[in-house]
mmCIF file of C-alpha atoms and ligand atoms in Angstrom:
data_model
loop_
_atom_site.group_PDB
_atom_site.id
_atom_site.type_symbol
_atom_site.label_atom_id
_atom_site.label_comp_id
_atom_site.label_asym_id
_atom_site.label_seq_id
_atom_site.Cartn_x
_atom_site.Cartn_y
_atom_site.Cartn_z
ATOM 1 C CA MET A 1 -4.987 14.254 -14.108
ATOM 2 C CA GLY A 2 -7.720 11.560 -13.835
ATOM 3 C CA ARG A 3 -8.604 8.750 -15.759
ATOM 4 C CA GLY A 4 -11.827 6.637 -16.279
ATOM 5 C CA PRO A 5 -13.066 3.149 -17.402
ATOM 6 C CA ASN A 6 -13.337 2.624 -21.050
ATOM 7 C CA THR A 7 -16.281 0.463 -21.099
ATOM 8 C CA ALA A 8 -18.930 2.256 -23.232
ATOM 9 C CA ASP A 9 -18.637 0.240 -26.520
ATOM 10 C CA ALA A 10 -17.732 -3.081 -24.904
ATOM 11 C CA GLY A 11 -21.192 -4.423 -25.061
ATOM 12 C CA LEU A 12 -21.338 -5.003 -21.218
ATOM 13 C CA VAL A 13 -24.607 -3.262 -20.685
ATOM 14 C CA GLU A 14 -26.135 -5.427 -23.532
ATOM 15 C CA ALA A 15 -24.731 -8.507 -22.031
ATOM 16 C CA GLY A 16 -26.554 -7.519 -18.685
ATOM 17 C CA ILE A 17 -23.367 -6.870 -16.597
ATOM 18 C CA THR A 18 -24.104 -4.159 -14.053
ATOM 19 C CA LEU A 19 -22.103 -1.143 -14.262
ATOM 20 C CA ASP A 20 -21.746 1.849 -11.898
ATOM 21 C CA ARG A 21 -20.756 5.220 -13.830
ATOM 22 C CA GLY A 22 -18.910 2.826 -16.094
ATOM 23 C CA PHE A 23 -17.048 0.973 -13.825
ATOM 24 C CA VAL A 24 -17.971 -2.692 -13.577
ATOM 25 C CA THR A 25 -19.566 -3.819 -10.145
ATOM 26 C CA VAL A 26 -18.075 -6.983 -8.528
ATOM 27 C CA ASN A 27 -18.035 -8.560 -5.337
ATOM 28 C CA GLY A 28 -15.122 -9.255 -3.110
ATOM 29 C CA ARG A 29 -14.046 -12.126 -5.260
ATOM 30 C CA LEU A 30 -14.239 -9.973 -8.515
ATOM 31 C CA SER A 31 -17.420 -11.807 -9.774
ATOM 32 C CA THR A 32 -19.663 -9.750 -11.720
ATOM 33 C CA ASN A 33 -23.655 -10.181 -11.453
ATOM 34 C CA HIS A 34 -22.972 -12.846 -14.218
ATOM 35 C CA THR A 35 -22.038 -16.134 -12.586
ATOM 36 C CA GLY A 36 -18.759 -17.147 -14.269
ATOM 37 C CA VAL A 37 -17.932 -13.566 -15.356
ATOM 38 C CA TYR A 38 -15.197 -11.604 -13.609
ATOM 39 C CA ALA A 39 -13.736 -8.150 -13.965
ATOM 40 C CA VAL A 40 -10.059 -7.101 -13.217
ATOM 41 C CA GLY A 41 -7.870 -4.079 -13.591
ATOM 42 C CA ASP A 42 -8.697 -0.315 -14.098
ATOM 43 C CA ILE A 43 -12.609 -1.119 -14.934
ATOM 44 C CA VAL A 44 -13.101 -2.102 -11.312
ATOM 45 C CA PRO A 45 -13.693 0.329 -8.688
ATOM 46 C CA GLY A 46 -10.498 1.446 -6.861
ATOM 47 C CA LEU A 47 -6.837 2.002 -7.338
ATOM 48 C CA GLN A 48 -5.875 2.437 -11.198
ATOM 49 C CA LEU A 49 -2.528 0.595 -10.860
ATOM 50 C CA ALA A 50 -0.718 -1.854 -12.930
ATOM 51 C CA HIS A 51 0.507 -4.116 -10.042
ATOM 52 C CA ARG A 52 -3.316 -4.328 -8.770
ATOM 53 C CA GLY A 53 -4.472 -5.313 -12.141
ATOM 54 C CA PHE A 54 -1.813 -8.230 -12.260
ATOM 55 C CA GLN A 55 -2.762 -9.312 -8.840
ATOM 56 C CA GLN A 56 -6.618 -9.397 -9.645
ATOM 57 C CA GLY A 57 -5.621 -11.309 -12.895
ATOM 58 C CA VAL A 58 -3.710 -14.090 -10.907
ATOM 59 C CA PHE A 59 -6.846 -13.974 -8.303
ATOM 60 C CA VAL A 60 -9.428 -14.720 -10.773
ATOM 61 C CA ALA A 61 -7.277 -17.380 -12.573
ATOM 62 C CA GLU A 62 -6.812 -19.220 -9.128
ATOM 63 C CA GLU A 63 -10.500 -18.685 -8.318
ATOM 64 C CA ILE A 64 -11.688 -20.243 -11.707
ATOM 65 C CA ALA A 65 -9.167 -23.156 -10.936
ATOM 66 C CA GLY A 66 -10.900 -23.735 -7.655
ATOM 67 C CA LEU A 67 -7.879 -22.515 -5.516
ATOM 68 C CA ASN A 68 -9.880 -20.453 -3.092
ATOM 69 C CA PRO A 69 -7.441 -17.503 -3.231
ATOM 70 C CA ALA A 70 -7.400 -15.076 -0.454
ATOM 71 C CA PRO A 71 -9.385 -11.810 -1.230
ATOM 72 C CA ILE A 72 -7.041 -8.929 -2.134
ATOM 73 C CA ASP A 73 -6.904 -6.406 0.508
ATOM 74 C CA GLU A 74 -7.075 -3.149 -1.366
ATOM 75 C CA SER A 75 -5.427 -1.071 1.363
ATOM 76 C CA GLY A 76 -2.430 -3.214 1.165
ATOM 77 C CA ILE A 77 -1.812 -2.347 -2.276
ATOM 78 C CA PRO A 78 1.389 -0.130 -2.422
ATOM 79 C CA ARG A 79 1.087 3.286 -4.107
ATOM 80 C CA VAL A 80 4.164 5.107 -5.513
ATOM 81 C CA THR A 81 4.537 8.774 -6.965
ATOM 82 C CA TYR A 82 7.293 8.548 -9.319
ATOM 83 C CA SER A 83 7.943 12.313 -8.804
ATOM 84 C CA ASN A 84 11.189 14.123 -7.272
ATOM 85 C CA PRO A 85 10.953 13.806 -4.324
ATOM 86 C CA GLU A 86 8.901 10.555 -4.422
ATOM 87 C CA LEU A 87 5.881 9.727 -2.509
ATOM 88 C CA ALA A 88 5.131 6.172 -1.163
ATOM 89 C CA SER A 89 2.466 4.507 0.719
ATOM 90 C CA GLY A 90 1.321 1.430 2.111
ATOM 91 C CA GLY A 91 -1.605 0.606 4.322
ATOM 92 C CA LEU A 92 -3.962 3.210 5.833
ATOM 93 C CA THR A 93 -3.791 6.769 6.031
ATOM 94 C CA GLU A 94 -3.954 8.276 9.633
ATOM 95 C CA THR A 95 -7.559 9.210 8.865
ATOM 96 C CA GLN A 96 -8.564 5.881 7.666
ATOM 97 C CA ALA A 97 -6.899 4.244 10.763
ATOM 98 C CA ARG A 98 -8.786 6.297 13.113
ATOM 99 C CA GLU A 99 -12.006 5.302 11.397
ATOM 100 C CA ARG A 100 -11.038 1.502 11.414
ATOM 101 C CA HIS A 101 -9.318 1.376 14.659
ATOM 102 C CA GLY A 102 -10.323 4.329 16.765
ATOM 103 C CA ASP A 103 -7.194 5.333 18.702
ATOM 104 C CA VAL A 104 -3.978 5.502 16.757
ATOM 105 C CA THR A 105 -0.192 6.538 17.322
ATOM 106 C CA THR A 106 1.782 8.147 14.878
ATOM 107 C CA LEU A 107 5.573 9.099 14.338
ATOM 108 C CA VAL A 108 7.440 10.931 11.760
ATOM 109 C CA TYR A 109 10.917 9.996 11.361
ATOM 110 C CA ASP A 110 13.094 12.914 9.891
ATOM 111 C CA LEU A 111 15.572 11.586 7.033
ATOM 112 C CA ALA A 112 17.785 14.006 8.546
ATOM 113 C CA GLY A 113 18.880 11.312 11.033
ATOM 114 C CA ASN A 114 19.417 8.839 8.005
ATOM 115 C CA GLY A 115 23.159 8.436 6.829
ATOM 116 C CA LYS A 116 22.248 7.576 3.372
ATOM 117 C CA SER A 117 19.776 10.356 2.904
ATOM 118 C CA GLN A 118 22.698 12.800 4.064
ATOM 119 C CA ILE A 119 25.019 11.277 1.440
ATOM 120 C CA LEU A 120 22.581 11.707 -1.334
ATOM 121 C CA GLY A 121 21.173 15.130 -0.014
ATOM 122 C CA ALA A 122 17.624 13.778 0.443
ATOM 123 C CA SER A 123 15.378 15.386 2.737
ATOM 124 C CA GLY A 124 11.830 13.935 3.871
ATOM 125 C CA GLY A 125 10.424 11.271 6.084
ATOM 126 C CA VAL A 126 8.731 8.230 7.245
ATOM 127 C CA LYS A 127 5.471 8.404 8.888
ATOM 128 C CA LEU A 128 4.236 5.411 10.796
ATOM 129 C CA VAL A 129 0.552 4.750 11.871
ATOM 130 C CA LYS A 130 0.009 2.263 14.646
ATOM 131 C CA ALA A 131 -3.288 1.042 15.733
ATOM 132 C CA GLY A 132 -3.875 1.725 19.397
ATOM 133 C CA GLY A 133 -2.820 4.675 21.722
ATOM 134 C CA PRO A 134 0.956 5.353 22.736
ATOM 135 C CA ASP A 135 1.008 2.948 25.582
ATOM 136 C CA THR A 136 -0.565 0.097 24.005
ATOM 137 C CA ASP A 137 0.849 -2.632 21.684
ATOM 138 C CA GLY A 138 -0.364 -2.519 18.159
ATOM 139 C CA PRO A 139 0.393 -3.315 14.765
ATOM 140 C CA VAL A 140 1.529 -0.738 12.319
ATOM 141 C CA VAL A 141 -1.355 -0.430 9.939
ATOM 142 C CA GLY A 142 0.197 2.571 7.662
ATOM 143 C CA ILE A 143 3.396 3.603 6.364
ATOM 144 C CA HIS A 144 4.179 6.861 4.382
ATOM 145 C CA LEU A 145 7.513 7.919 2.885
ATOM 146 C CA ALA A 146 8.406 11.230 1.266
ATOM 147 C CA GLY A 147 11.990 12.032 -0.223
ATOM 148 C CA SER A 148 14.273 11.055 -3.056
ATOM 149 C CA ARG A 149 14.096 7.392 -4.109
ATOM 150 C CA VAL A 150 11.850 6.450 -1.114
ATOM 151 C CA GLY A 151 9.717 4.436 -3.513
ATOM 152 C CA GLU A 152 12.466 1.815 -3.257
ATOM 153 C CA MET A 153 11.570 1.265 0.339
ATOM 154 C CA ILE A 154 7.952 0.427 -0.370
ATOM 155 C CA SER A 155 8.490 -3.277 -0.608
ATOM 156 C CA GLU A 156 9.569 -3.417 3.070
ATOM 157 C CA ALA A 157 6.766 -0.944 4.318
ATOM 158 C CA GLN A 158 4.103 -3.171 2.383
ATOM 159 C CA LEU A 159 5.590 -6.356 4.011
ATOM 160 C CA ILE A 160 5.429 -4.580 7.320
ATOM 161 C CA VAL A 161 1.927 -3.568 6.945
ATOM 162 C CA ASN A 162 0.525 -6.577 5.276
ATOM 163 C CA TRP A 163 1.966 -8.922 7.869
ATOM 164 C CA GLY A 164 0.844 -6.839 10.691
ATOM 165 C CA ALA A 165 4.126 -6.293 12.245
ATOM 166 C CA HIS A 166 4.165 -4.470 15.443
ATOM 167 C CA PRO A 167 6.829 -1.682 16.325
ATOM 168 C CA ASN A 168 9.006 -3.852 18.427
ATOM 169 C CA GLU A 169 9.134 -6.698 16.081
ATOM 170 C CA VAL A 170 10.492 -4.507 13.492
ATOM 171 C CA ALA A 171 12.888 -2.631 15.881
ATOM 172 C CA GLN A 172 14.757 -5.909 16.616
ATOM 173 C CA LEU A 173 15.618 -6.428 12.768
ATOM 174 C CA VAL A 174 18.940 -5.094 11.882
ATOM 175 C CA HIS A 175 18.977 -2.813 8.706
ATOM 176 C CA ALA A 176 22.056 -2.310 6.619
ATOM 177 C CA HIS A 177 24.096 1.106 7.204
ATOM 178 C CA PRO A 178 24.087 3.140 5.150
ATOM 179 C CA THR A 179 21.040 2.683 3.396
ATOM 180 C CA GLN A 180 17.832 4.527 3.181
ATOM 181 C CA SER A 181 15.944 1.517 4.470
ATOM 182 C CA GLU A 182 17.841 2.004 7.637
ATOM 183 C CA ALA A 183 15.152 4.965 8.093
ATOM 184 C CA LEU A 184 12.403 2.474 8.512
ATOM 185 C CA GLY A 185 14.138 0.496 11.269
ATOM 186 C CA GLU A 186 14.907 3.654 12.962
ATOM 187 C CA ALA A 187 11.249 4.829 12.837
ATOM 188 C CA HIS A 188 10.195 1.555 14.379
ATOM 189 C CA LEU A 189 12.700 1.804 16.862
ATOM 190 C CA ALA A 190 11.419 5.274 17.701
ATOM 191 C CA LEU A 191 8.057 4.009 17.810
ATOM 192 C CA ALA A 192 8.951 1.181 20.336
ATOM 193 C CA GLY A 193 10.234 3.777 22.608
ATOM 194 C CA LYS A 194 13.943 3.286 21.782
ATOM 195 C CA PRO A 195 15.101 5.933 19.287
ATOM 196 C CA LEU A 196 18.620 5.585 17.935
ATOM 197 C CA HIS A 197 19.704 8.297 15.461
ATOM 198 C CA ALA A 198 17.326 11.246 15.467
ATOM 199 C CA HIS A 199 17.906 14.682 13.843
ATOM 200 C CA SER A 200 15.352 17.145 12.742
HETATM 201 C C1 FAD B 301 0.324 7.616 -18.566
HETATM 202 C C2 FAD B 301 0.187 6.616 -17.527
HETATM 203 C C3 FAD B 301 1.057 6.403 -16.505
HETATM 204 C C4 FAD B 301 0.970 5.331 -15.777
HETATM 205 N N1 FAD B 301 1.793 4.599 -14.861
HETATM 206 C C5 FAD B 301 1.623 3.662 -13.935
HETATM 207 C C6 FAD B 301 2.718 3.385 -13.227
HETATM 208 O O1 FAD B 301 3.799 3.956 -13.086
HETATM 209 N N2 FAD B 301 2.199 2.375 -12.277
HETATM 210 C C7 FAD B 301 1.327 1.579 -12.295
HETATM 211 O O2 FAD B 301 1.208 0.591 -11.469
HETATM 212 N N3 FAD B 301 0.400 2.007 -13.001
HETATM 213 C C8 FAD B 301 0.510 3.003 -13.806
HETATM 214 N N4 FAD B 301 -0.477 3.374 -14.881
HETATM 215 C C9 FAD B 301 -1.911 2.736 -14.748
HETATM 216 C C10 FAD B 301 -1.608 1.311 -15.503
HETATM 217 O O3 FAD B 301 -1.291 1.631 -16.805
HETATM 218 C C11 FAD B 301 -3.099 0.924 -15.483
HETATM 219 O O4 FAD B 301 -3.495 0.585 -14.134
HETATM 220 C C12 FAD B 301 -3.044 -0.805 -16.049
HETATM 221 O O5 FAD B 301 -2.727 -0.660 -17.512
HETATM 222 C C13 FAD B 301 -4.496 -1.335 -16.002
HETATM 223 O O6 FAD B 301 -4.474 -2.474 -16.698
HETATM 224 P P1 FAD B 301 -5.753 -3.012 -17.410
HETATM 225 O O7 FAD B 301 -5.333 -4.395 -17.849
HETATM 226 O O8 FAD B 301 -6.982 -3.078 -16.315
HETATM 227 O O9 FAD B 301 -6.301 -1.933 -18.651
HETATM 228 P P2 FAD B 301 -5.261 -1.766 -19.868
HETATM 229 O O10 FAD B 301 -3.595 -1.984 -19.691
HETATM 230 O O11 FAD B 301 -5.817 -0.401 -20.334
HETATM 231 O O12 FAD B 301 -5.759 -2.811 -20.951
HETATM 232 C C14 FAD B 301 -7.100 -2.890 -21.456
HETATM 233 C C15 FAD B 301 -6.881 -3.379 -22.859
HETATM 234 O O13 FAD B 301 -8.301 -3.535 -23.327
HETATM 235 C C16 FAD B 301 -8.113 -3.050 -24.881
HETATM 236 N N5 FAD B 301 -9.703 -2.861 -24.934
HETATM 237 C C17 FAD B 301 -10.545 -1.738 -24.607
HETATM 238 N N6 FAD B 301 -11.551 -2.030 -25.127
HETATM 239 C C18 FAD B 301 -11.624 -3.093 -25.810
HETATM 240 C C19 FAD B 301 -12.833 -3.607 -26.563
HETATM 241 N N7 FAD B 301 -14.001 -3.330 -26.427
HETATM 242 N N8 FAD B 301 -12.610 -4.937 -27.127
HETATM 243 C C20 FAD B 301 -11.036 -5.502 -27.008
HETATM 244 N N9 FAD B 301 -10.226 -4.960 -26.201
HETATM 245 C C21 FAD B 301 -10.426 -3.636 -25.720
HETATM 246 C C22 FAD B 301 -7.430 -1.856 -24.721
HETATM 247 O O14 FAD B 301 -6.922 -1.700 -26.014
HETATM 248 C C23 FAD B 301 -6.212 -2.390 -23.770
HETATM 249 O O15 FAD B 301 -5.207 -3.187 -24.380
HETATM 250 C C24 FAD B 301 -0.371 4.589 -15.765
HETATM 251 C C25 FAD B 301 -1.274 4.682 -16.612
HETATM 252 C C26 FAD B 301 -1.067 5.925 -17.559
HETATM 253 C C27 FAD B 301 -2.272 6.207 -18.512
#
């Protein structure tokens, strides 16, 4: 539906803080144009999500404490749409991956091959986006899920993407049967060239 920053009456302009269409302009370390003044959460351009705001708050606290925290990679922030079926994403979309990495390889694993999804009557799929062509090794840079309850699978997906795991590294990890998370393992098996249970 669309939401915007609520900064109009906060006195930021009067304090000399730079805004852009109501959003507070910050650098990669969440500092405004005023040294010692930071911004976090929905007033910072980007994903307007609670967990992003939490992490930015932690970042600024650590920055002020002199702990030199690692900058937050916006593309690594997981996104879930709590609809039915659910949508969940971590990392880059296929289009973003092509812009950043050039050649990419994608794979869609159909939940029809996943036992727990069959038990639940859930349809949908797991889409993997790997940097590099089909014959080259490269990290998985994006994972996109669609289907009933797939939001619960985003934690493993964001670990894979944020740690830069390669398909064959995830393929050798054992996933419990029958779980929907098994579909993530199966998708990586398929992308590593050794599909196990595949139905469409
Ligand atoms: C309907 C809805 C559903 C959502 N669902 C999800 C979800 O499922 N998952 C998710 O991750 N995110 C969700 N979000 C987004 C999430 O709520 C926001 O990203 C998050 O609350 C942003 O945190 P924030 O601290 O930046 O801002 P806020 O939580 O809005 O806090 C800002 C605070 O500043 C106060 N304030 C404003 N102006 C002033 C002023 N001049 N002086 C003093 N105080 C002031 C406000 O009263 C408020 O308490 C949802 C948002 C909405 C509206």
